[in-house]
Coordinates of C-alpha atoms in Angstrom, one line a residue:
X1 CA -11.0 -22.0 8.7
X2 CA -8.7 -23.2 11.7
X3 CA -4.3 -25.1 10.6
X4 CA -4.8 -28.0 10.3
X5 CA -2.1 -29.2 11.7
X6 CA -1.8 -33.2 9.8
X7 CA -3.0 -31.4 6.9
X8 CA -0.3 -27.7 7.1
X9 CA 2.6 -30.3 7.6
X10 CA 1.3 -32.6 4.6
X11 CA 1.3 -29.9 2.3
X12 CA 2.5 -30.5 -1.0
X13 CA 4.1 -26.9 -2.5
X14 CA 5.1 -26.6 -6.4
X15 CA 8.5 -26.7 -7.0
X16 CA 9.7 -23.2 -8.2
X17 CA 11.8 -23.0 -11.4
X18 CA 13.3 -20.0 -11.3
X19 CA 16.4 -18.1 -14.4
X20 CA 17.5 -15.3 -13.5
X21 CA 20.3 -12.9 -15.2
X22 CA 23.4 -10.4 -14.9
X23 CA 21.6 -8.0 -14.6
X24 CA 18.9 -9.6 -11.4
X25 CA 21.8 -10.2 -9.7
X26 CA 23.4 -6.6 -10.4
X27 CA 20.0 -5.7 -9.3
X28 CA 19.9 -7.6 -6.1
X29 CA 23.0 -6.0 -5.2
X30 CA 21.6 -2.3 -5.8
X31 CA 18.3 -2.9 -3.7
X32 CA 20.8 -3.3 -0.5
X33 CA 22.6 0.0 -1.4
X34 CA 26.4 -2.0 -2.6
X35 CA 27.4 0.8 -4.7
X36 CA 26.1 3.8 -3.6
X37 CA 29.7 5.6 -3.8
X38 CA 30.3 4.0 -7.2
X39 CA 33.9 3.7 -7.4
X40 CA 33.9 1.5 -5.1
X41 CA 36.1 -1.2 -7.0
X42 CA 35.3 -3.8 -3.9
X43 CA 31.4 -3.1 -4.5
X44 CA 31.4 -3.2 -8.2
X45 CA 31.9 -6.7 -8.2
X46 CA 28.6 -7.1 -7.4
X47 CA 27.2 -3.9 -9.3
X48 CA 29.1 -4.2 -12.3
X49 CA 28.7 -7.5 -15.3
X50 CA 33.3 -7.0 -16.6
X51 CA 33.7 -9.1 -13.3
X52 CA 30.7 -10.0 -11.7
X53 CA 30.0 -11.6 -8.4
X54 CA 26.4 -12.6 -6.6
X55 CA 26.1 -11.6 -3.0
X56 CA 25.9 -15.0 -1.1
X57 CA 22.3 -13.9 0.6
X58 CA 20.4 -14.2 -3.4
X59 CA 19.8 -17.3 -3.2
X60 CA 17.0 -16.4 0.1
X61 CA 15.0 -14.9 -3.2
X62 CA 15.8 -17.8 -6.2
X63 CA 12.9 -20.5 -6.8
X64 CA 10.4 -18.5 -3.6
X65 CA 6.8 -20.4 -3.8
X66 CA 5.5 -16.7 -3.0
X67 CA 2.6 -16.5 -1.0
X68 CA 2.2 -20.4 -0.7
X69 CA 0.4 -19.2 2.6
X70 CA -2.3 -17.4 1.6
X71 CA -3.0 -19.7 -2.2
X72 CA -2.6 -22.5 -1.1
X73 CA -5.3 -24.5 1.3
X74 CA -3.5 -24.4 4.5
X75 CA -6.5 -22.9 7.0
X76 CA -3.9 -19.4 7.8
X77 CA -5.0 -15.7 8.5
X78 CA -2.9 -14.6 6.1
X79 CA -3.0 -10.9 6.9
X80 CA -1.6 -11.7 9.9
X81 CA 1.6 -13.6 9.3
X82 CA 5.3 -12.1 9.8
X83 CA 8.1 -13.1 8.8
X84 CA 10.1 -14.2 12.2
X85 CA 13.2 -16.1 11.5
X86 CA 15.5 -16.5 8.0
X87 CA 18.3 -18.8 7.6
X88 CA 20.5 -19.8 4.4
X89 CA 22.9 -22.3 4.4
X90 CA 25.4 -22.3 1.5
X91 CA 26.2 -25.7 -0.4
X92 CA 28.5 -23.6 -3.1
X93 CA 28.9 -20.2 -4.5
X94 CA 25.6 -18.5 -6.3
X95 CA 27.0 -18.7 -10.3
X96 CA 25.7 -15.1 -10.8
X97 CA 23.3 -16.2 -13.7
X98 CA 21.5 -19.2 -14.7
X99 CA 18.4 -21.2 -13.5
X100 CA 17.6 -22.9 -10.4
X101 CA 14.6 -25.2 -8.8
X102 CA 13.0 -24.4 -5.2
X103 CA 11.8 -27.2 -3.7
X104 CA 10.3 -26.3 -0.6
X105 CA 8.4 -28.5 2.2
X106 CA 6.8 -27.5 6.3
X107 CA 9.2 -28.3 8.4
X108 CA 6.9 -28.2 11.9
X109 CA 4.1 -25.9 13.1
X110 CA 4.0 -25.4 16.9
X111 CA 1.1 -24.0 18.6
X112 CA 1.8 -21.3 21.0
X113 CA -1.8 -21.7 22.7
X114 CA -5.4 -19.8 22.2
X115 CA -4.6 -15.3 21.4
X116 CA -0.5 -16.7 21.6
X117 CA -0.5 -17.3 17.7
X118 CA 1.5 -20.5 15.8
X119 CA 4.6 -20.8 14.2
X120 CA 5.6 -22.6 10.7
X121 CA 8.7 -23.7 10.2
X122 CA 9.8 -24.4 6.3
X123 CA 12.5 -25.1 3.8
X124 CA 13.5 -25.0 0.9
X125 CA 16.1 -26.5 -1.1
X126 CA 17.5 -24.5 -3.8
X127 CA 19.8 -26.1 -6.8
X128 CA 21.3 -25.8 -10.2
X129 CA 18.5 -27.0 -12.5
X130 CA 21.6 -27.8 -15.4
X131 CA 23.8 -29.6 -13.3
X132 CA 21.3 -30.9 -10.3
X133 CA 23.6 -29.5 -7.9
X134 CA 22.3 -28.7 -4.7
X135 CA 23.0 -25.1 -3.9
X136 CA 21.1 -23.7 -0.8
X137 CA 19.4 -24.8 2.0
X138 CA 16.8 -22.0 2.6
X139 CA 14.5 -22.2 6.4
X140 CA 11.7 -19.7 7.5
X141 CA 9.8 -19.2 11.0
X142 CA 6.8 -17.3 9.4
X143 CA 4.6 -16.1 13.1
X144 CA 1.1 -16.4 12.6
X145 CA -0.2 -14.5 15.3
X146 CA -4.1 -15.0 14.7
X147 CA -4.2 -19.1 14.6
X148 CA -2.8 -20.1 18.0
X149 CA -5.2 -23.1 19.8
X150 CA -6.0 -25.3 16.7
X151 CA -5.0 -27.7 19.1
X152 CA -1.7 -28.6 17.8
X153 CA 2.1 -29.3 19.2
X154 CA 2.3 -26.7 22.2
X155 CA 6.7 -27.7 22.3
X156 CA 9.1 -25.3 22.9
X157 CA 10.3 -23.2 20.6
X158 CA 13.8 -23.1 19.3
X159 CA 15.6 -21.3 21.8
X160 CA 17.2 -18.2 19.7
X161 CA 21.1 -17.7 18.7
X162 CA 22.8 -15.5 22.1
X163 CA 25.1 -12.8 21.0
X164 CA 28.2 -13.1 23.1
X165 CA 27.9 -10.3 26.7
X166 CA 31.3 -8.1 25.6
X167 CA 31.7 -5.5 23.5
X168 CA 31.2 -6.0 19.5
X169 CA 34.9 -7.2 18.0
X170 CA 33.9 -4.8 14.6
X171 CA 30.8 -2.4 14.3
X172 CA 30.4 -1.7 10.6
X173 CA 27.8 0.9 9.4
X174 CA 26.3 1.0 5.5
X175 CA 23.5 3.5 4.9
X176 CA 20.5 3.5 2.3
X177 CA 19.0 5.3 0.0
X178 CA 15.5 6.4 0.8
X179 CA 13.8 4.7 -2.7
X180 CA 15.7 1.6 -1.6
X181 CA 12.5 -0.7 -1.3
X182 CA 11.9 0.9 -4.4
X183 CA 14.7 -0.9 -5.9
X184 CA 14.5 -4.4 -3.7
X185 CA 10.8 -4.5 -4.8
X186 CA 11.7 -5.4 -8.2
X187 CA 14.0 -9.0 -6.9
X188 CA 10.6 -10.2 -6.4
X189 CA 8.5 -9.0 -3.2
X190 CA 5.9 -6.4 -4.5
X191 CA 4.4 -6.3 -1.0
X192 CA 2.2 -2.9 -1.4
X193 CA 3.4 -2.0 2.2
X194 CA 6.8 -1.3 1.1
X195 CA 6.1 0.5 -2.1
X196 CA 2.8 2.5 -1.2
X197 CA 1.9 5.2 1.4
X198 CA -1.8 4.7 1.3
X199 CA -1.3 0.8 2.0
X200 CA 1.5 1.3 5.2
X201 CA -0.9 4.2 6.4
X202 CA -4.0 1.1 7.1
X203 CA -1.3 -1.1 8.4
X204 CA 0.1 1.4 11.5
X205 CA 3.0 2.8 9.3
X206 CA 3.6 6.7 8.8
X207 CA 5.5 5.6 5.3
X208 CA 6.0 2.4 3.4
X209 CA 8.4 -0.2 5.5
X210 CA 11.8 -1.7 4.4
X211 CA 11.8 -5.4 3.3
X212 CA 12.6 -8.1 6.0
X213 CA 15.1 -9.3 3.9
X214 CA 16.4 -6.2 2.6
X215 CA 17.6 -5.7 6.3
X216 CA 18.8 -9.5 6.4
X217 CA 21.1 -8.8 3.1
X218 CA 22.1 -6.1 4.7
X219 CA 23.7 -7.2 7.5
X220 CA 25.3 -10.2 5.1
X221 CA 27.3 -7.1 2.8
X222 CA 28.2 -6.0 6.7
X223 CA 29.2 -10.0 7.2
X224 CA 31.1 -9.9 3.6
X225 CA 32.6 -6.7 4.1
X226 CA 34.3 -6.7 7.2
X227 CA 34.8 -10.4 8.3
X228 CA 35.2 -11.9 4.8
X229 CA 37.7 -9.5 2.3
X230 CA 34.5 -8.8 0.0
X231 CA 35.2 -12.6 -0.9
X232 CA 31.3 -13.7 -1.4
X233 CA 33.1 -17.9 -0.8
X234 CA 33.7 -17.0 2.8
X235 CA 30.5 -16.7 3.6
X236 CA 29.1 -19.8 4.6
X237 CA 25.8 -19.7 6.7
X238 CA 23.8 -16.5 7.3
X239 CA 20.4 -16.8 9.9
X240 CA 18.6 -14.2 12.4
X241 CA 15.9 -13.2 14.3
X242 CA 13.8 -10.5 12.8
X243 CA 12.9 -7.7 15.4
X244 CA 11.0 -4.9 14.8
X245 CA 10.4 -3.2 11.0
X246 CA 13.0 -0.3 9.3
X247 CA 12.7 2.6 7.1
X248 CA 14.8 2.6 3.7
X249 CA 17.0 6.0 3.9
X250 CA 18.2 4.3 7.1
X251 CA 21.5 4.0 8.6
X252 CA 22.0 0.4 10.0
X253 CA 24.3 -0.3 12.4
X254 CA 25.7 -4.1 12.0
X255 CA 27.1 -5.2 15.7
X256 CA 29.8 -8.3 15.4
X257 CA 31.4 -10.6 17.2
X258 CA 34.0 -13.4 16.6
X259 CA 34.7 -17.0 17.4
X260 CA 36.6 -19.0 15.3
X261 CA 34.1 -19.5 12.6
X262 CA 31.5 -18.5 13.7
X263 CA 30.1 -14.5 13.6
X264 CA 27.8 -13.2 16.4
X265 CA 25.6 -9.7 14.8
X266 CA 23.0 -8.3 15.8
X267 CA 21.6 -5.1 13.4
X268 CA 20.0 -1.5 14.5
X269 CA 18.5 1.9 12.6
X270 CA 20.9 4.0 14.0
X271 CA 18.8 6.8 13.6
X272 CA 16.0 5.5 15.7
X273 CA 18.4 3.1 18.2
X274 CA 15.8 0.3 17.8
X275 CA 16.9 -3.4 16.6
X276 CA 16.3 -4.9 13.6
X277 CA 17.8 -8.1 14.0
X278 CA 18.4 -10.0 17.1
X279 CA 20.3 -13.3 17.3
X280 CA 22.1 -13.2 14.3
X281 CA 24.8 -15.7 14.1
X282 CA 26.8 -16.1 10.7
X283 CA 30.1 -19.0 9.5
X284 CA 32.6 -17.9 7.7
X285 CA 35.6 -20.4 6.1

């Protein structure tokens, strides 16, 4: 079954209601490697319930419709999809606990041509259930490697953000532990590619890889630390393009360029000198 452009654009993705607690907020932060140093007072604000603050990037795991490309009638070859880009705009600080509702929809489908795949651009509006107030706007681009040439629009893809052509203003290195993916998966992504060595081997990896959104979250942590002084209210948006898989236990080097309230960034694995995230853009204030 091939992608049907009109059908996919008009697809109704069920809303997701999700209650989360302080425990979930702490677990998300631990899954990104915060409080590896357990006496770091700044990081304890995100991992200890006494004065708990939610990491801004946690919004991307809340109200998520999950594997809707596989469970709904989309025509997509689900086994060949990869996470291409992720974006987040925060309307207000994320509460450390509460109940949220995520409303998702497909925004566009771009046919890159036969053998070149297709792009599905979709978004999620996250709101507080109790008040109805908007919390965040989340965008994602899914690259469907096996679905090009379905007869859809072949317009240019959105231009990625360009990092400045100069030495970075700030470089932040953050370590991760070898079991970090086993912790991060408890925030909702149970894909065995990140936990089962046999599944990883069948996919061509020597061991389970780290979740892309975990790398994204570590990048957000670096910006929060280096550019916001760990003030979670100052990180307004975070977008990035995934470029290569990384492994739990690797050290991430986040290179940042600040121009006014815009922070451009890229994230590399120090051990393998691999660019994991490129075209990164954050807005702070």
